[in-house]
PDB file of C-alpha atoms in Angstrom:
ATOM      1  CA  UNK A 148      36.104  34.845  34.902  1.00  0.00           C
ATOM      2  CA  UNK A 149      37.482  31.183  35.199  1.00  0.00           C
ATOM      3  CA  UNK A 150      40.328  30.978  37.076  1.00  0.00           C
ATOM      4  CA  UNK A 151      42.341  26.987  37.450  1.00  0.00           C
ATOM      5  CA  UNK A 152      44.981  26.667  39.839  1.00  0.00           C
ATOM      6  CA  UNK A 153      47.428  23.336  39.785  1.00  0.00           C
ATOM      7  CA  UNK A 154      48.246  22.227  43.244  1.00  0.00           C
ATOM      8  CA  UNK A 155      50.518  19.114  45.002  1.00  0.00           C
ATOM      9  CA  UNK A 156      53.833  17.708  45.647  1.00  0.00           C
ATOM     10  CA  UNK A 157      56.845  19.330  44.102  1.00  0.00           C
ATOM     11  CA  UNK A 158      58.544  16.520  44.254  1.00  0.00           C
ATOM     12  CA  UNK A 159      58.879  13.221  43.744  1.00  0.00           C
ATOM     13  CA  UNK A 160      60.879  10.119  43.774  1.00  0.00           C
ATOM     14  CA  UNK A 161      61.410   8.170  40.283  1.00  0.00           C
ATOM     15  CA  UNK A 162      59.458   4.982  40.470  1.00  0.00           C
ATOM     16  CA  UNK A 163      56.242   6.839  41.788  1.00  0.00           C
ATOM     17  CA  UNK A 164      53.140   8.760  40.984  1.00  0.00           C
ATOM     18  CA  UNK A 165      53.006  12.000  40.610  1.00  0.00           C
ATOM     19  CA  UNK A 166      49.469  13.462  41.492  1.00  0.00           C
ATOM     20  CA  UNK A 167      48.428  16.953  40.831  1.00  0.00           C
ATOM     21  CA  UNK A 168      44.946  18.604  41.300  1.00  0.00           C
ATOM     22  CA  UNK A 169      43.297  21.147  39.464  1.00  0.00           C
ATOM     23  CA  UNK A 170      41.004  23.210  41.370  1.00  0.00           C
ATOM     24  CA  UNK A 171      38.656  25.393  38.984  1.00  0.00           C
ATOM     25  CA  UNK A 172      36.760  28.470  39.883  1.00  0.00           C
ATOM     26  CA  UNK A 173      34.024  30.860  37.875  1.00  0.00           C
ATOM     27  CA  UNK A 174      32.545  27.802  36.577  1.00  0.00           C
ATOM     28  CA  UNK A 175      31.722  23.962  36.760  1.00  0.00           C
ATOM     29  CA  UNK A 176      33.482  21.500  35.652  1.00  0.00           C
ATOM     30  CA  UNK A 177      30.879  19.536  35.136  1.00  0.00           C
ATOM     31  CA  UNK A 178      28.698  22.523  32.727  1.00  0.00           C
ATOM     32  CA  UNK A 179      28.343  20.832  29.031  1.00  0.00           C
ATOM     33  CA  UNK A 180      31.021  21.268  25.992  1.00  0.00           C
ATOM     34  CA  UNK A 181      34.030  22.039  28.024  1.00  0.00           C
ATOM     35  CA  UNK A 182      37.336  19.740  28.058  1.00  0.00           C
ATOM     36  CA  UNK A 183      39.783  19.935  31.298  1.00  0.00           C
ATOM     37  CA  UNK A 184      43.180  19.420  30.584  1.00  0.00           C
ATOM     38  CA  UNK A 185      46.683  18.833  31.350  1.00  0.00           C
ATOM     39  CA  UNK A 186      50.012  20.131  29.214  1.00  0.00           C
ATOM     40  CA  UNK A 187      53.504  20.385  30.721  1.00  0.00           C
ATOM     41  CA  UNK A 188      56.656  21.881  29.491  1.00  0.00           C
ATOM     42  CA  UNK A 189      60.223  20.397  30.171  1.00  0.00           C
ATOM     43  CA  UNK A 190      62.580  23.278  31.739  1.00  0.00           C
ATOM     44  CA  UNK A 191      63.453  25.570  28.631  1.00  0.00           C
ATOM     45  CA  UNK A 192      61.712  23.417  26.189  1.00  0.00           C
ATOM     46  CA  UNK A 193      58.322  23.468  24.271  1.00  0.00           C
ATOM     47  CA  UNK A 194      54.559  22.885  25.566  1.00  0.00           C
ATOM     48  CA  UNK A 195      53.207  18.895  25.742  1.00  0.00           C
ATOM     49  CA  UNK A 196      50.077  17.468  25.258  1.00  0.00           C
ATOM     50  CA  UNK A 197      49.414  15.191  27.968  1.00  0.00           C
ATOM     51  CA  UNK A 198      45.470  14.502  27.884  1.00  0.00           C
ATOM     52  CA  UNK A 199      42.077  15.884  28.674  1.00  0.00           C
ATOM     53  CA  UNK A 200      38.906  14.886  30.105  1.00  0.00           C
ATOM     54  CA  UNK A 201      35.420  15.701  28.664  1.00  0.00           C
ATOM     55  CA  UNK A 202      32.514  17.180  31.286  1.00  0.00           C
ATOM     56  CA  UNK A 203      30.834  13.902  30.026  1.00  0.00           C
ATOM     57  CA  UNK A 204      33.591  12.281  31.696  1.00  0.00           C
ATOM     58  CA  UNK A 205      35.401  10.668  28.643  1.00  0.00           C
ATOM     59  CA  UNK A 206      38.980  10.872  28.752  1.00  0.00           C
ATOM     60  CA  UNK A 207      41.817  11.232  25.551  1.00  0.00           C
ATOM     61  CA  UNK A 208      45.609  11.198  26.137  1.00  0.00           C
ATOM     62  CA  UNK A 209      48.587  11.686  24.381  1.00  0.00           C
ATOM     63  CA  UNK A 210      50.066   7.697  22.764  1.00  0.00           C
ATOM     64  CA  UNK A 211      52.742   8.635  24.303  1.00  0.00           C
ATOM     65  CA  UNK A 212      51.942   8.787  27.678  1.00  0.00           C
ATOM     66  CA  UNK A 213      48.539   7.159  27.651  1.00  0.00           C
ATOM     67  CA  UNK A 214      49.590   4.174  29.438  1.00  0.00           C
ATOM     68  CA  UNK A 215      51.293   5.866  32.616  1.00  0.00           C
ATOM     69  CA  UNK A 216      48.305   9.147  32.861  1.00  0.00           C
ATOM     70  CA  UNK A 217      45.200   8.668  34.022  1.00  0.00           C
ATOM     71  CA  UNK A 218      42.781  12.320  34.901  1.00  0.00           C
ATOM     72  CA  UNK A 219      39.658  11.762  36.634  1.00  0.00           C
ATOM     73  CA  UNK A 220      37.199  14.869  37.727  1.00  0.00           C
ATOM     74  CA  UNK A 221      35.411  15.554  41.249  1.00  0.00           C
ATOM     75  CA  UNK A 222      32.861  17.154  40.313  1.00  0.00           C
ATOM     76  CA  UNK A 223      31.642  17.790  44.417  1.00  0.00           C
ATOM     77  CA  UNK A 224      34.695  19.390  44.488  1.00  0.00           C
ATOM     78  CA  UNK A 225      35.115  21.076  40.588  1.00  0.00           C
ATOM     79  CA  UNK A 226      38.172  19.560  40.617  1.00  0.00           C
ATOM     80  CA  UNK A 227      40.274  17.380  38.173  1.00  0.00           C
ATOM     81  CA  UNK A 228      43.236  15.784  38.395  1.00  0.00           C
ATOM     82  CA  UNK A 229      46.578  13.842  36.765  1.00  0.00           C
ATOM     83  CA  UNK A 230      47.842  10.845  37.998  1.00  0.00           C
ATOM     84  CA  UNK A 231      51.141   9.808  35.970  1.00  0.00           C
ATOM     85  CA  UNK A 232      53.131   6.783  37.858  1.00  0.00           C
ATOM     86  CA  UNK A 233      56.582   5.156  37.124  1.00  0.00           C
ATOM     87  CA  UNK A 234      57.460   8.789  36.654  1.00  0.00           C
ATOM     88  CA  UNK A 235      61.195   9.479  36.287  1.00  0.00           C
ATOM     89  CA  UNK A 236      63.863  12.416  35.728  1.00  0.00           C
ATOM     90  CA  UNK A 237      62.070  13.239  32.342  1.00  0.00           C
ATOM     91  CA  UNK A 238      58.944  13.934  33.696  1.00  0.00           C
ATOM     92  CA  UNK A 239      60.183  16.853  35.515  1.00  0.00           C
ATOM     93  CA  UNK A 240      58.423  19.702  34.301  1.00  0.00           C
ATOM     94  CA  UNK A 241      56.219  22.635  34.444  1.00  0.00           C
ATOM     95  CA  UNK A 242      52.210  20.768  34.713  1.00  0.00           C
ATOM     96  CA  UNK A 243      49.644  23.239  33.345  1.00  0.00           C
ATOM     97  CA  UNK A 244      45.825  22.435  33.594  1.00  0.00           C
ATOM     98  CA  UNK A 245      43.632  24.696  30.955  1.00  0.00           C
ATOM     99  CA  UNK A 246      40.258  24.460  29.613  1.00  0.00           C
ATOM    100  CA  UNK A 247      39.521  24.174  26.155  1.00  0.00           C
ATOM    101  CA  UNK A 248      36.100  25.248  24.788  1.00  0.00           C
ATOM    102  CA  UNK A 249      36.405  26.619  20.993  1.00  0.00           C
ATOM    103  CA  UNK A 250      39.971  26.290  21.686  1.00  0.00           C
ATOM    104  CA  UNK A 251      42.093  26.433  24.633  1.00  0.00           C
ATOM    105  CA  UNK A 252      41.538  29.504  26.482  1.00  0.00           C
ATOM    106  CA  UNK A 253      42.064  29.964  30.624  1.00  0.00           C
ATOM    107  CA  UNK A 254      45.497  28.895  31.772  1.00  0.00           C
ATOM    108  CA  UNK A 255      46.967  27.669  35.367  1.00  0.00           C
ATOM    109  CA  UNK A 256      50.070  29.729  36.529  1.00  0.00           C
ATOM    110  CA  UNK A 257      51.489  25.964  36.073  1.00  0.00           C
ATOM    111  CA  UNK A 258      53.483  23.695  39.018  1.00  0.00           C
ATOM    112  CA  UNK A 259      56.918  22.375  39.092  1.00  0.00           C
ATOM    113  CA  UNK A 260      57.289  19.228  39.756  1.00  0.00           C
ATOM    114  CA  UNK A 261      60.964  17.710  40.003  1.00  0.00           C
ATOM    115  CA  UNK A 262      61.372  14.325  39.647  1.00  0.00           C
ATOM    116  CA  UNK A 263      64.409  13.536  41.988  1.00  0.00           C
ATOM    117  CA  UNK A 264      65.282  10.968  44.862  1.00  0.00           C
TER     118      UNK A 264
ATOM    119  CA  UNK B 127      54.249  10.301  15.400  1.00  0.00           C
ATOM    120  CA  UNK B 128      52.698  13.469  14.657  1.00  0.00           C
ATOM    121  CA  UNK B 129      55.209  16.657  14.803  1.00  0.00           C
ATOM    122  CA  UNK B 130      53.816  19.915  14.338  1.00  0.00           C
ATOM    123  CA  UNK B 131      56.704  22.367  12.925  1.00  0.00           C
ATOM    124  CA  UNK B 132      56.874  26.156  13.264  1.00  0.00           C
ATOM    125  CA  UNK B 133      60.421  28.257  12.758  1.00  0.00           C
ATOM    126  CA  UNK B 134      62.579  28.218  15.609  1.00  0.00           C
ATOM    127  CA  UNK B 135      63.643  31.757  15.917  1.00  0.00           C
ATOM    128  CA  UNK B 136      62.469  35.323  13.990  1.00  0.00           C
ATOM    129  CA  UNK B 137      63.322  38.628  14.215  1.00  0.00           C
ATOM    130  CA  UNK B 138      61.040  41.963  13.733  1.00  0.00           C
ATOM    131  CA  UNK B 139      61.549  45.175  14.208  1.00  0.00           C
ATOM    132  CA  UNK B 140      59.431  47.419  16.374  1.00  0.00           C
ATOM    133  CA  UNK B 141      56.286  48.527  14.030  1.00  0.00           C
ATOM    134  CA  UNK B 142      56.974  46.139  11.845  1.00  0.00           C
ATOM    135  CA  UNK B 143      55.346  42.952  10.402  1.00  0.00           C
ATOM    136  CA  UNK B 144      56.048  39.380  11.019  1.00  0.00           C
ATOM    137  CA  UNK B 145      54.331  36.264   9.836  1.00  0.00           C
ATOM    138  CA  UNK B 146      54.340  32.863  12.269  1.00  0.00           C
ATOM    139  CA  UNK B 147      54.069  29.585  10.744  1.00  0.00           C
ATOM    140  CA  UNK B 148      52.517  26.327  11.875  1.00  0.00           C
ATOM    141  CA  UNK B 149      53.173  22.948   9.526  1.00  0.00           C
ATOM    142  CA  UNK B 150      51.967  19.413  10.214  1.00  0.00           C
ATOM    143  CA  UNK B 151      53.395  16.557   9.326  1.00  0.00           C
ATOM    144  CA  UNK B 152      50.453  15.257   8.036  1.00  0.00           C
ATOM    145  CA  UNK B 153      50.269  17.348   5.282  1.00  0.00           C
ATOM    146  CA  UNK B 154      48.417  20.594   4.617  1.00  0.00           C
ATOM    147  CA  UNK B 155      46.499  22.778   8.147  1.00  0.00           C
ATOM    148  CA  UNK B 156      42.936  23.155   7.467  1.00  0.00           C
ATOM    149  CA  UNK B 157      40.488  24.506   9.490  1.00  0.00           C
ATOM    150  CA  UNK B 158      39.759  21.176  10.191  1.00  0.00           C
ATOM    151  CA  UNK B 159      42.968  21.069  12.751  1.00  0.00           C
ATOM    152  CA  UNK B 160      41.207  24.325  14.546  1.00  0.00           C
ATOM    153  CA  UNK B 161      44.598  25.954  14.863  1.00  0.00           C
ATOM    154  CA  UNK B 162      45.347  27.986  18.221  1.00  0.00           C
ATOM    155  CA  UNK B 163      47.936  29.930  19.252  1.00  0.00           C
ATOM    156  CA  UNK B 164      49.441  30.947  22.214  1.00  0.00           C
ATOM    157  CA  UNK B 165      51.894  33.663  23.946  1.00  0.00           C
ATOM    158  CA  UNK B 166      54.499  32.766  26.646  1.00  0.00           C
ATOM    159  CA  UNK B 167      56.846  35.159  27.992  1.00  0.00           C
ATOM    160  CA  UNK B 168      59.278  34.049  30.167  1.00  0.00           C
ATOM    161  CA  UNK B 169      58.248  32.829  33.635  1.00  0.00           C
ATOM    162  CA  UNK B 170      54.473  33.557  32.719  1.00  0.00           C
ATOM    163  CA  UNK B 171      52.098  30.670  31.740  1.00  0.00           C
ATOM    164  CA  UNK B 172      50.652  31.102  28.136  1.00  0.00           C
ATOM    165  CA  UNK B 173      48.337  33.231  26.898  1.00  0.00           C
ATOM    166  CA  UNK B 174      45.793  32.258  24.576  1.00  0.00           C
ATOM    167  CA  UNK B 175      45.574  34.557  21.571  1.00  0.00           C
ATOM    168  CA  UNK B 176      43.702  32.877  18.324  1.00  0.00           C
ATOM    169  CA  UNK B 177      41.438  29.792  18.448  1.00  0.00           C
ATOM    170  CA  UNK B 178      39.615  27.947  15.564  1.00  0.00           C
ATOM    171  CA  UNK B 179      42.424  29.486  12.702  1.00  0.00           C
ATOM    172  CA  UNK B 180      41.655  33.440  13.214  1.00  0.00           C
ATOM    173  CA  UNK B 181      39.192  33.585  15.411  1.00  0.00           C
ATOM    174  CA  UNK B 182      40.276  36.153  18.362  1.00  0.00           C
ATOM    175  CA  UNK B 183      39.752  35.942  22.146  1.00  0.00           C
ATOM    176  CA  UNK B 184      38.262  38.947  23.967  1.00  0.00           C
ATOM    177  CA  UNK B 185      41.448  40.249  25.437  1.00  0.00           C
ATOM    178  CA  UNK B 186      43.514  39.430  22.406  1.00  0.00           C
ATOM    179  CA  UNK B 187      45.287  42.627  20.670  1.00  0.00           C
ATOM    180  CA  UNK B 188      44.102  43.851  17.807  1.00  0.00           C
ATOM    181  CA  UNK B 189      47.516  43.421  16.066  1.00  0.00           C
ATOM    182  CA  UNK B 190      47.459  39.432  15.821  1.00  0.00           C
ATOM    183  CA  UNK B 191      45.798  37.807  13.173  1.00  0.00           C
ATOM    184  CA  UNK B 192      45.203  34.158  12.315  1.00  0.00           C
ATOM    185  CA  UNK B 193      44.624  33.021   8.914  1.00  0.00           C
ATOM    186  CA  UNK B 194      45.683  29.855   6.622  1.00  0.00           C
ATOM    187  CA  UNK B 195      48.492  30.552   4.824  1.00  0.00           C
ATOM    188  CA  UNK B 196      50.166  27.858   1.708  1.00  0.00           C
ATOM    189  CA  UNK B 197      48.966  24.856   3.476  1.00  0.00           C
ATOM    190  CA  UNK B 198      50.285  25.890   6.892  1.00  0.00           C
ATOM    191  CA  UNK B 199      48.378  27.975   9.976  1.00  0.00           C
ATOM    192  CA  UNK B 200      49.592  31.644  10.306  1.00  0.00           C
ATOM    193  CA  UNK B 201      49.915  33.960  13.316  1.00  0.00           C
ATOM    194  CA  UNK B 202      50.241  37.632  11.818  1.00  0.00           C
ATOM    195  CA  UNK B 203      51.333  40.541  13.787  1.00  0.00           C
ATOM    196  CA  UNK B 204      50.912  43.751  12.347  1.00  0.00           C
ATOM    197  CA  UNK B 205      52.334  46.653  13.515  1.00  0.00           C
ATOM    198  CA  UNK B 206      54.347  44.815  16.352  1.00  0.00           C
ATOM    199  CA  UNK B 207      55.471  46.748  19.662  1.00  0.00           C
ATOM    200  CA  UNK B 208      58.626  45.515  21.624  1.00  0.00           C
ATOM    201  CA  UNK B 209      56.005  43.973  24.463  1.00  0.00           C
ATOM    202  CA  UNK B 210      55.152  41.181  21.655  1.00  0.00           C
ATOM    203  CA  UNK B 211      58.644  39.775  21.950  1.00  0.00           C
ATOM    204  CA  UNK B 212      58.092  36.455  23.476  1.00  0.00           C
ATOM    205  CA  UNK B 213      57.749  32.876  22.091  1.00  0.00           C
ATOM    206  CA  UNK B 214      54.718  31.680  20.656  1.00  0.00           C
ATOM    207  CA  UNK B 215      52.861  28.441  19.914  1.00  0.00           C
ATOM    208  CA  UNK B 216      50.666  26.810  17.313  1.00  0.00           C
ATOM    209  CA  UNK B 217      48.366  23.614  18.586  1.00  0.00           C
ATOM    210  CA  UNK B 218      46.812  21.709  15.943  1.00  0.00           C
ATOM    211  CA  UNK B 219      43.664  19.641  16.745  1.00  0.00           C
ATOM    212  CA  UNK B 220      44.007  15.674  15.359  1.00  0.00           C
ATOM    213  CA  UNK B 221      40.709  14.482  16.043  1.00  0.00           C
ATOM    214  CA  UNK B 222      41.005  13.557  19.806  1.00  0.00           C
ATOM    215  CA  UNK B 223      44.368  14.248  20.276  1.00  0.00           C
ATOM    216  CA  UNK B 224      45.839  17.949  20.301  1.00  0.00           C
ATOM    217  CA  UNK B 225      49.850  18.316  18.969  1.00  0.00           C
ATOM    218  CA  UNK B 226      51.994  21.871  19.767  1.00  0.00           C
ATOM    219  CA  UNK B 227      54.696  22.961  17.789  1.00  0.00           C
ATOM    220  CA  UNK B 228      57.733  23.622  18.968  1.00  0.00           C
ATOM    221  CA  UNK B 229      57.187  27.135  19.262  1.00  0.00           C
ATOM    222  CA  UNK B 230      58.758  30.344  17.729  1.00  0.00           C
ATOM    223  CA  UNK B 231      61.109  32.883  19.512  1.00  0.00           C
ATOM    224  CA  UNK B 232      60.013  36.162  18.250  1.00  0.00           C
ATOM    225  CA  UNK B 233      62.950  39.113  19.437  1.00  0.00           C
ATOM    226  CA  UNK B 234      62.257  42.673  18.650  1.00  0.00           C
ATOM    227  CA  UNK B 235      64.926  44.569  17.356  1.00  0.00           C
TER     228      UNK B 235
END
C-alpha cells in the first residue's frame, strides 16, 4: 500500500518560496512508469494542476505556473518535492502530492500553506 | 487556455441514478484524454474512483461507472446511497499536461 505524506512550512511570506516535500512510502520513487505529482486547491475552490515529475526524472508543469515551480526527486530519500517562489496571497492553498500510474491513484492528506506576512 | 467543464451542482435522490459530465474545451473527450475521476468530501483529500474512461480502482464501489457519453466523459452512479453525496472531479489528460474540471456538487435528497 503506497502511502505520500506532504510536509513543510505553513506559512509563508509573499515574495518567497514556498517548499514542500513529499515523502513516499510502499514503494520507490524511482521504480519505472510512475509520475509524482503536485495539485493544490484554493480554500473552497476546485483541484489545480501544478506539475509532475517522471521516475526518469523529466519534469511537465502547468503554463501557468511553469515559470515560478520547479519539483525535483531524492531518490536516497524517496522523496520529491515543489519549489514555487515569488509566491503571494493566491497561492495559498491546500498542496496535494499523488502518484499517477494508469491514472492518478494514491493521494496525500494535503498541507495548508498560507501565504501571509 | 484549456478549461475542462462539468455541471456545477446536481441533485439525486437516495437509490437513484445520476449521470456526471466532463467537457473540454477542445472539443469532443476521447479515450485519448484518459479521463479520471475523483471523490472529495469535505475536509478529506480525494479519492480516486475511475481511471483511463471506466476503468475502476480496486476499492472503488461497484455503483460508479465511467463511460463516454455525446462527446463528453461520464461518471455514472447507479443506485446511489446518501454516503455518495460529495463533490466530484473529472481530469482530462492533454498530452503532458493534465486539466480538472471544476468539479460537481452532488447532494442527496
Amino acid at each position: 500500500q503506497v502511502q505520500l505524506q506532504e510536509s513543510g512550512p505553513g506559512l509563508v511570506k509573499p515574495s518567497e518560496t514556498l517548499s514542500l516535500t513529499c515523502n513516499v512510502s510502499g514503494g520507490s520513487i524511482s521504480s519505472g512508469g510512475y509520475y509524482w505529482s503536485w495539485i493544490r486547491q484554493h480554500p473552497g475552490k476546485g483541484l489545480e494542476w501544478i506539475g509532475y515529475i517522471y521516475y526518469s526524472g523529466n519534469t511537465y508543469y502547468n503554463p501557468s505556473l511553469k515559470s515560478r515551480v520547479t519539483i525535483s526527486e531524492d531518490t536516497s530519500k524517496n522523496q520529491f518535492s515543489l519549489k514555487m517562489k515569488s509566491v503571494t496571497a493566491a497561492d495559498t492553498a491546500v498542496y496535494y502530492c499523488a502518484r499517477e500510474n494508469e491514472g492518478i491513484d494514491y493521494w496525500g492528506q494535503g498541507t495548508l500553506v498560507t501565504v501571509s506576512s | 487556455q484549456t478549461v475542462v467543464t462539468q455541471e456545477p451542482s446536481l441533485t439525486v435522490s437516495p437509490g437513484g441514478t445520476v449521470t456526471l459530465t466532463c467537457a473540454s474545451s477542445t472539443g469532443a473527450v476521447t479515450t485519448a484524454y484518459y479521463p479520471n475521476w475523483f471523490q472529495q468530501k469535505p475536509g478529506q483529500a480525494p479519492r480516486a474512483l475511475i481511471y483511463s474512461t471506466s476503468n475502476k480502482h480496486s476499492w472503488t464501489p461497484a455503483r460508479f461507472s465511467g463511460s463516454l457519453l455525446g462527446g463528453k466523459a461520464a461518471l455514472t452512479l447507479s443506485g446511489v446511497q446518501p454516503e455518495d453525496e460529495a463533490d466530484y472531479y473529472c481530469l482530462l489528460f492533454y498530452r503532458g499536461a493534465r486539466v480538472f474540471g471544476g468539479g460537481t456538487k452532488l447532494t442527496v435528497l
